[in-house]
CSV table of C-alpha atoms in Angstrom, one decimal:
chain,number,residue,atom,x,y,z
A,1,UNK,CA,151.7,80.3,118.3
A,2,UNK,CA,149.9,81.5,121.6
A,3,UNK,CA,147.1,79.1,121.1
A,4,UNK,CA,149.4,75.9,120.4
A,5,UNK,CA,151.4,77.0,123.9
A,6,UNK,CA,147.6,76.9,125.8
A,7,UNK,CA,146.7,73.6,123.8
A,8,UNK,CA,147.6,71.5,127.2
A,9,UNK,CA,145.7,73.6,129.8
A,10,UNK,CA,142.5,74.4,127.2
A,11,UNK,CA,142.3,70.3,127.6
A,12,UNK,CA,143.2,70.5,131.2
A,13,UNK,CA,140.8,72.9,131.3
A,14,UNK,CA,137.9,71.7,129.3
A,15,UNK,CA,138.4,68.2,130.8
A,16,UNK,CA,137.3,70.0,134.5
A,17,UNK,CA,134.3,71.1,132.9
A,18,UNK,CA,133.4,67.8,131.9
A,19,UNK,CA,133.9,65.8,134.6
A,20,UNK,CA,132.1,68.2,136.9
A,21,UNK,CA,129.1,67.9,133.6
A,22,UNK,CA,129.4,64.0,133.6
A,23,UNK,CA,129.5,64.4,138.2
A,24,UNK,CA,126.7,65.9,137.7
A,25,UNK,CA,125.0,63.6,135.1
A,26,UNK,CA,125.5,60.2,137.2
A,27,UNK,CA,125.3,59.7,140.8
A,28,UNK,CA,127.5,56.4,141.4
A,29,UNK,CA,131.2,56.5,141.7
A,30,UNK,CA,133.3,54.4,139.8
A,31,UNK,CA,134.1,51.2,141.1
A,32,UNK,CA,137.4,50.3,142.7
A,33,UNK,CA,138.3,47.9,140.7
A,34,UNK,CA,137.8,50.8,138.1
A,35,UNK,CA,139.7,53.5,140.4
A,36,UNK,CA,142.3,51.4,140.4
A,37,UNK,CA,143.0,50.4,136.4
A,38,UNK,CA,142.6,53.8,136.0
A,39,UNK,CA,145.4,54.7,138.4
A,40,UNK,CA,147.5,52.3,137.1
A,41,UNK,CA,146.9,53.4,133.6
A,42,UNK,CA,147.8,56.8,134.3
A,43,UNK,CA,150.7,55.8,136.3
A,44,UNK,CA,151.6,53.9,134.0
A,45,UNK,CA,151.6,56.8,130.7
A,46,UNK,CA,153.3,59.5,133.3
A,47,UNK,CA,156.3,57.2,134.0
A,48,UNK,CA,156.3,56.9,129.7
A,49,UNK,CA,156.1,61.1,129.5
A,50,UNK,CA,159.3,61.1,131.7
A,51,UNK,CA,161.5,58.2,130.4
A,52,UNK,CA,160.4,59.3,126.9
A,53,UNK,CA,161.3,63.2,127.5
A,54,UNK,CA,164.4,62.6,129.3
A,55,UNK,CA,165.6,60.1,126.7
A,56,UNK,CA,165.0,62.3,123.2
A,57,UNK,CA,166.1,65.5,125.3
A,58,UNK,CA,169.8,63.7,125.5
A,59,UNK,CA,171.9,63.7,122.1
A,60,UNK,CA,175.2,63.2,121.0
A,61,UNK,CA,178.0,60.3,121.7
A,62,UNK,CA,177.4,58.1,124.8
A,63,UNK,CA,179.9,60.2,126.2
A,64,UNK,CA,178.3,63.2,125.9
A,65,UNK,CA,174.9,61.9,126.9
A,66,UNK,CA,176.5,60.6,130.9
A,67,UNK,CA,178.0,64.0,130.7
A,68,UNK,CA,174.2,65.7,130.2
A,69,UNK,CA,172.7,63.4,132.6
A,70,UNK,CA,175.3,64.3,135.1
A,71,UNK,CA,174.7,68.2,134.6
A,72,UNK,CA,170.6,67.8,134.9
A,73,UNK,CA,171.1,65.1,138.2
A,74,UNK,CA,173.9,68.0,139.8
A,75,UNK,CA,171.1,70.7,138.7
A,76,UNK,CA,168.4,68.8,140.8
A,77,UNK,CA,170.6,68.2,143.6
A,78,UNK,CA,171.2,71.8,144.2
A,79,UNK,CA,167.5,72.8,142.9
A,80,UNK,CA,166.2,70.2,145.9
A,81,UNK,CA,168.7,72.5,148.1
A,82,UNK,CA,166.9,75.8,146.7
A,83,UNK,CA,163.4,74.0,147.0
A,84,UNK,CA,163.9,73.9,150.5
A,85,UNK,CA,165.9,77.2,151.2
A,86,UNK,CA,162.2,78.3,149.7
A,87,UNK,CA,160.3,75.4,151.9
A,88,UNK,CA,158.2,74.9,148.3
A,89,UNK,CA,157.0,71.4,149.0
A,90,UNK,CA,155.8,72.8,152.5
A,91,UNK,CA,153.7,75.3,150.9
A,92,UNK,CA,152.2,72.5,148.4
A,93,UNK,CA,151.3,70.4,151.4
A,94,UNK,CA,149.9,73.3,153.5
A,95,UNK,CA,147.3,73.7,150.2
A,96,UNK,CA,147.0,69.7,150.9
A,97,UNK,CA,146.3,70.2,154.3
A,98,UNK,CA,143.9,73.3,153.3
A,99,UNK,CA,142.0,71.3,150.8
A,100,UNK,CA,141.5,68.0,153.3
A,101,UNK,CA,140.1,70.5,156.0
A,102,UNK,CA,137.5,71.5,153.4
A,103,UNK,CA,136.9,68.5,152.3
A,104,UNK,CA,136.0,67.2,155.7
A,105,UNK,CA,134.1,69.4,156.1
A,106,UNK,CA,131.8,68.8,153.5
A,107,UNK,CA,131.2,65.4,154.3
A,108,UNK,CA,127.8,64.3,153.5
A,109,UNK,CA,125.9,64.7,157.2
A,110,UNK,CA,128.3,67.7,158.1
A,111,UNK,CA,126.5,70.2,156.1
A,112,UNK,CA,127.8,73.0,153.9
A,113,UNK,CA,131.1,73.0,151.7
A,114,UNK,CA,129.6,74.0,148.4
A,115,UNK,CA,131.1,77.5,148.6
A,116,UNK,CA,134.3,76.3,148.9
A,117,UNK,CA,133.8,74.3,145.5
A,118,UNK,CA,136.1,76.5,143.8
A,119,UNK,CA,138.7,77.2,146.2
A,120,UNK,CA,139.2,73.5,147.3
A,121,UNK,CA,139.7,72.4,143.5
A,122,UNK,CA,141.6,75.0,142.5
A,123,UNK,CA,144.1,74.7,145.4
A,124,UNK,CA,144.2,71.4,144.7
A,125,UNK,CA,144.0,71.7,140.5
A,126,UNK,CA,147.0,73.9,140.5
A,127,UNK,CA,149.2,72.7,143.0
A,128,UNK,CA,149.6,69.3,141.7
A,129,UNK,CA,153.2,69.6,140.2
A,130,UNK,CA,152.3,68.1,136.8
A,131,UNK,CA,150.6,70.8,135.7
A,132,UNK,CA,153.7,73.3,136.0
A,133,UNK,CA,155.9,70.7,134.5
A,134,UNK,CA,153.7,70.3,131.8
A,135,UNK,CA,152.9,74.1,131.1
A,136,UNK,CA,156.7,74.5,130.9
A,137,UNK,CA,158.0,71.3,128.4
A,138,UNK,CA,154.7,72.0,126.1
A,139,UNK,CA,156.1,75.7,126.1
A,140,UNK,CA,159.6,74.7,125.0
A,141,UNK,CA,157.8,72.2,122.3
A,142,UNK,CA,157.6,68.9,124.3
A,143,UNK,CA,154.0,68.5,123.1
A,144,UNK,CA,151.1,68.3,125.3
A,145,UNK,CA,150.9,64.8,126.7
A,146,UNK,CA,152.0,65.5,130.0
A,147,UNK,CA,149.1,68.0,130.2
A,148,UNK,CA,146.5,65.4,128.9
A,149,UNK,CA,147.6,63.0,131.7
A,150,UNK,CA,146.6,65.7,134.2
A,151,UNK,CA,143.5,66.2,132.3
A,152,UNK,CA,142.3,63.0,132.5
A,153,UNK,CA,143.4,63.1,136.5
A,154,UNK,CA,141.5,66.3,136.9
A,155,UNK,CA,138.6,65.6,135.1
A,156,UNK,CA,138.0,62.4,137.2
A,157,UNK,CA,138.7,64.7,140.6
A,158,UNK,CA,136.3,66.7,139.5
A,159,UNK,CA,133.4,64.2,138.6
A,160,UNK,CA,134.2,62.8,142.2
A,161,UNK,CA,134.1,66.1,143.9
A,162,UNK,CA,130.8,67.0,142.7
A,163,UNK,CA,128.9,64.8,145.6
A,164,UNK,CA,130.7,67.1,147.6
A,165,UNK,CA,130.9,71.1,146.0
A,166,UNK,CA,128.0,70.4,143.5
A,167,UNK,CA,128.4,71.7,140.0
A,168,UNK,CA,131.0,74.8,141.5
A,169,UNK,CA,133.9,72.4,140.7
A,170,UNK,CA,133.5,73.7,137.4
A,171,UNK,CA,134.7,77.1,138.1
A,172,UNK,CA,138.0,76.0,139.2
A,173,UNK,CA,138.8,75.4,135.3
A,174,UNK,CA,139.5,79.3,135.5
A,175,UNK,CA,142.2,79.9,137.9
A,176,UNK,CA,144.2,76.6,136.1
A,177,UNK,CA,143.4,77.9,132.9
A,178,UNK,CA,145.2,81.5,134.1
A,179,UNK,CA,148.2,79.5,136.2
A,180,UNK,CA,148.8,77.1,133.4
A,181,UNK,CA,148.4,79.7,130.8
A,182,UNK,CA,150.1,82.1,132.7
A,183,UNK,CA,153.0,79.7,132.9
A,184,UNK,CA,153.1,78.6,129.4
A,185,UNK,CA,152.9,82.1,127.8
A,186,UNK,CA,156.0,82.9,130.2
A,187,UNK,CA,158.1,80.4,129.2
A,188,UNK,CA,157.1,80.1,125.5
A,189,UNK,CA,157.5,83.8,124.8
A,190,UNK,CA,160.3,85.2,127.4
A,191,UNK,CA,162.5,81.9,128.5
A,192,UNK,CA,162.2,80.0,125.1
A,193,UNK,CA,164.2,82.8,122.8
A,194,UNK,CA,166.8,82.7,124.9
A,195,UNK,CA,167.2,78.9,126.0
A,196,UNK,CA,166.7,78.4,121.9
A,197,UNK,CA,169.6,80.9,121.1
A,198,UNK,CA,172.0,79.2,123.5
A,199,UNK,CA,171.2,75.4,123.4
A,200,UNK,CA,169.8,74.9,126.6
A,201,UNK,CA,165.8,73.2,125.6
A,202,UNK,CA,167.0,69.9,126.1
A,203,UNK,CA,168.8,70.2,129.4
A,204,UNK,CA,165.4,71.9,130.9
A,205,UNK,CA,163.3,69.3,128.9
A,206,UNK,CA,165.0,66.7,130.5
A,207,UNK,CA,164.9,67.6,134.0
A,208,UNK,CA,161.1,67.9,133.4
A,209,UNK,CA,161.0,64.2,131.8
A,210,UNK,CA,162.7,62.9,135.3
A,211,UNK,CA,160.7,65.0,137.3
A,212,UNK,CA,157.7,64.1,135.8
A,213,UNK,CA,159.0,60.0,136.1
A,214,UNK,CA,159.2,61.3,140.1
A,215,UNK,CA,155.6,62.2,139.5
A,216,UNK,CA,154.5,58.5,138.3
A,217,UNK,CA,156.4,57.3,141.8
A,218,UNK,CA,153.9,59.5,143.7
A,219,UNK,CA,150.7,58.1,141.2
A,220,UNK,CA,151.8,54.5,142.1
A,221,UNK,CA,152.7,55.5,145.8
A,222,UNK,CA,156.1,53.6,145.2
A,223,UNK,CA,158.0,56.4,146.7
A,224,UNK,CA,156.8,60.0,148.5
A,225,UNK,CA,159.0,62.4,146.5
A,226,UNK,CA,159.0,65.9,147.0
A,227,UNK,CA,158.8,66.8,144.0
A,228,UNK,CA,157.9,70.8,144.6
A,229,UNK,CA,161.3,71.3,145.9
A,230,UNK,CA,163.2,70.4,142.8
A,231,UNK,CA,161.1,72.7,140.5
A,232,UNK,CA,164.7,75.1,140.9
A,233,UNK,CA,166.5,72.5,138.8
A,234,UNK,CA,164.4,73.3,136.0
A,235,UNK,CA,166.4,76.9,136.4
A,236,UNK,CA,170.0,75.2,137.4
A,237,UNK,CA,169.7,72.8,134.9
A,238,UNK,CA,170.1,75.6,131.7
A,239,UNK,CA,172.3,77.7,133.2
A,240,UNK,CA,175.1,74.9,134.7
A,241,UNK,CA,175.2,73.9,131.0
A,242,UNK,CA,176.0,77.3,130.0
A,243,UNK,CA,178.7,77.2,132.3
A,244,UNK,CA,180.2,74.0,132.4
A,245,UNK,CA,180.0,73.7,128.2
C-alpha cells in the first residue's frame, strides 16, 4: 500500500533524474515552437485532471451534486480567507523570488551558480502547488496523473536547468521525493481512515480537481490565481460537509 501512495512522486522523482541525464546528454534547448506545444499540451491534460476529478468526485441527484459543489466553492472561499490569514501564496512567491535571484545569478558570463543546483530546484520543485495537490488526491485514490503531469513539467525544468547548475539538478529529486512522500504517506495513512469512515473523499477530491483546473489557468497564463492560499479548502471542504450533512 505504501508503494502505490509514492507511485506519483517515484515518477516525479525519477523523471528529475532524467531530464537532468538527457540536460546533460544534449546541449540545444528545445525549440519554441516545441516549448510551446509542449506547454499547451500540458495545459491542456491539467485542465482534463481537474474537470475530470471534480466531475466523478460529485454523485447523487442533480440536486444533490449543486448542493456539493456549493459546499466545496464556500470551503474555498473561506480556505482563500485562511490562505491569507497564513500569507501562503506570499511564502510560495518569496521561494519564486529566491529561485530567480539564483538563477540570475548563474547566468552564463556571471560565473558560479552550480552550488546552488539543488537548492534553486528544489525550492522551486516543491513549491509548485501541483505537486501537493497531487500527493494528496493520489493518497485518497485519485490515481497518479496529476503527479505525471508535474513529472513531465519537472523533468523538462530540469533538462533546461542543467546549462545552468550542471548535473546537481539531479539531487533535488530527494527533497521532492521526501515532501511528496512525506505528504502522501500523511494523508494516505492518518487523513484517509477517517475521511473514508465518514464520507468525506469526494468533497476533498473535488476541491483538488478545481484547484488543480486553477493550476492549468496559471500553465496557459489565462488568469494569475493564487492558488497557495486555497490549499485550506482542501481542510474546510471535509469538515463543512460533516457539518452541514
Amino acid at each position: 500500500m505504501n508503494a502505490l501512495l509514492l507511485l506519483g512522486t517515484l515518477i516525479n522523482s525519477g523523471a528529475i533524474v532524467l531530464g537532468t541525464g538527457v540536460g546533460c546528454l544534449r546541449k540545444r534547448p528545445f525549440s519554441v515552437e516545441n516549448q510551446f506545444f509542449l506547454k499547451a499540451v500540458l495545459g491542456a491534460a491539467a485542465a482534463f485532471a481537474g474537470v475530470w476529478l471534480t466531475w466523478k468526485s460529485l454523485n447523487g441527484t442533480p440536486g444533490h451534486i449543486l448542493w456539493q459543489l456549493a459546499v466545496v466553492l464556500l470551503a474555498m472561499v473561506l480556505g482563500k480567507v485562511v490562505g491569507r490569514l497564513l500569507q501562503l501564496q506570499k511564502l510560495s512567491n518569496r521561494l519564486g523570488q529566491f529561485a530567480r535571484r539564483r538563477i540570475a545569478a548563474a547566468t552564463p558570463g556571471r560565473g558560479g551558480g552550480y552550488s546552488d543546483g539543488v537548492n534553486v530546484c528544489s525550492a522551486l520543485f516543491c513549491a509548485a502547488p501541483l505537486g501537493i495537490l497531487g500527493a494528496i488526491s493520489e493518497s485518497l485514490g485519485a490515481g497518479p496523473l496529476p503527479l505525471l503531469i508535474k513529472a513531465v513539467m519537472d523533468g523538462l525544468a530540469a533538462f533546461s536547468f542543467v546549462a545552468l547548475f550542471g548535473w546537481t539538478v539531479a539531487l533535488s529529486a530527494l527533497p521532492v521525493l521526501a515532501f511528496q512522500g512525506t505528504i502522501s504517506l500523511a494523508v494516505g495513512l492518518l487523513a484517509l481512515p477517517w475521511l473514508s469512515a465518514h464520507h468525506l473523499v469526494d468533497p476533498v477530491n473535488a476541491t483538488v480537481g478545481l484547484l488543480i483546473f486553477a493550476v492549468s489557468l496559471l500553465i496557459f497564463e489565462v488568469r494569475r490565481v493564487e492558488v497557495a492560499d486555497y490549499l485550506p479548502s482542501l481542510i474546510w471542504a471535509p469538515l463543512l460537509t460533516l457539518w452541514l450533512a
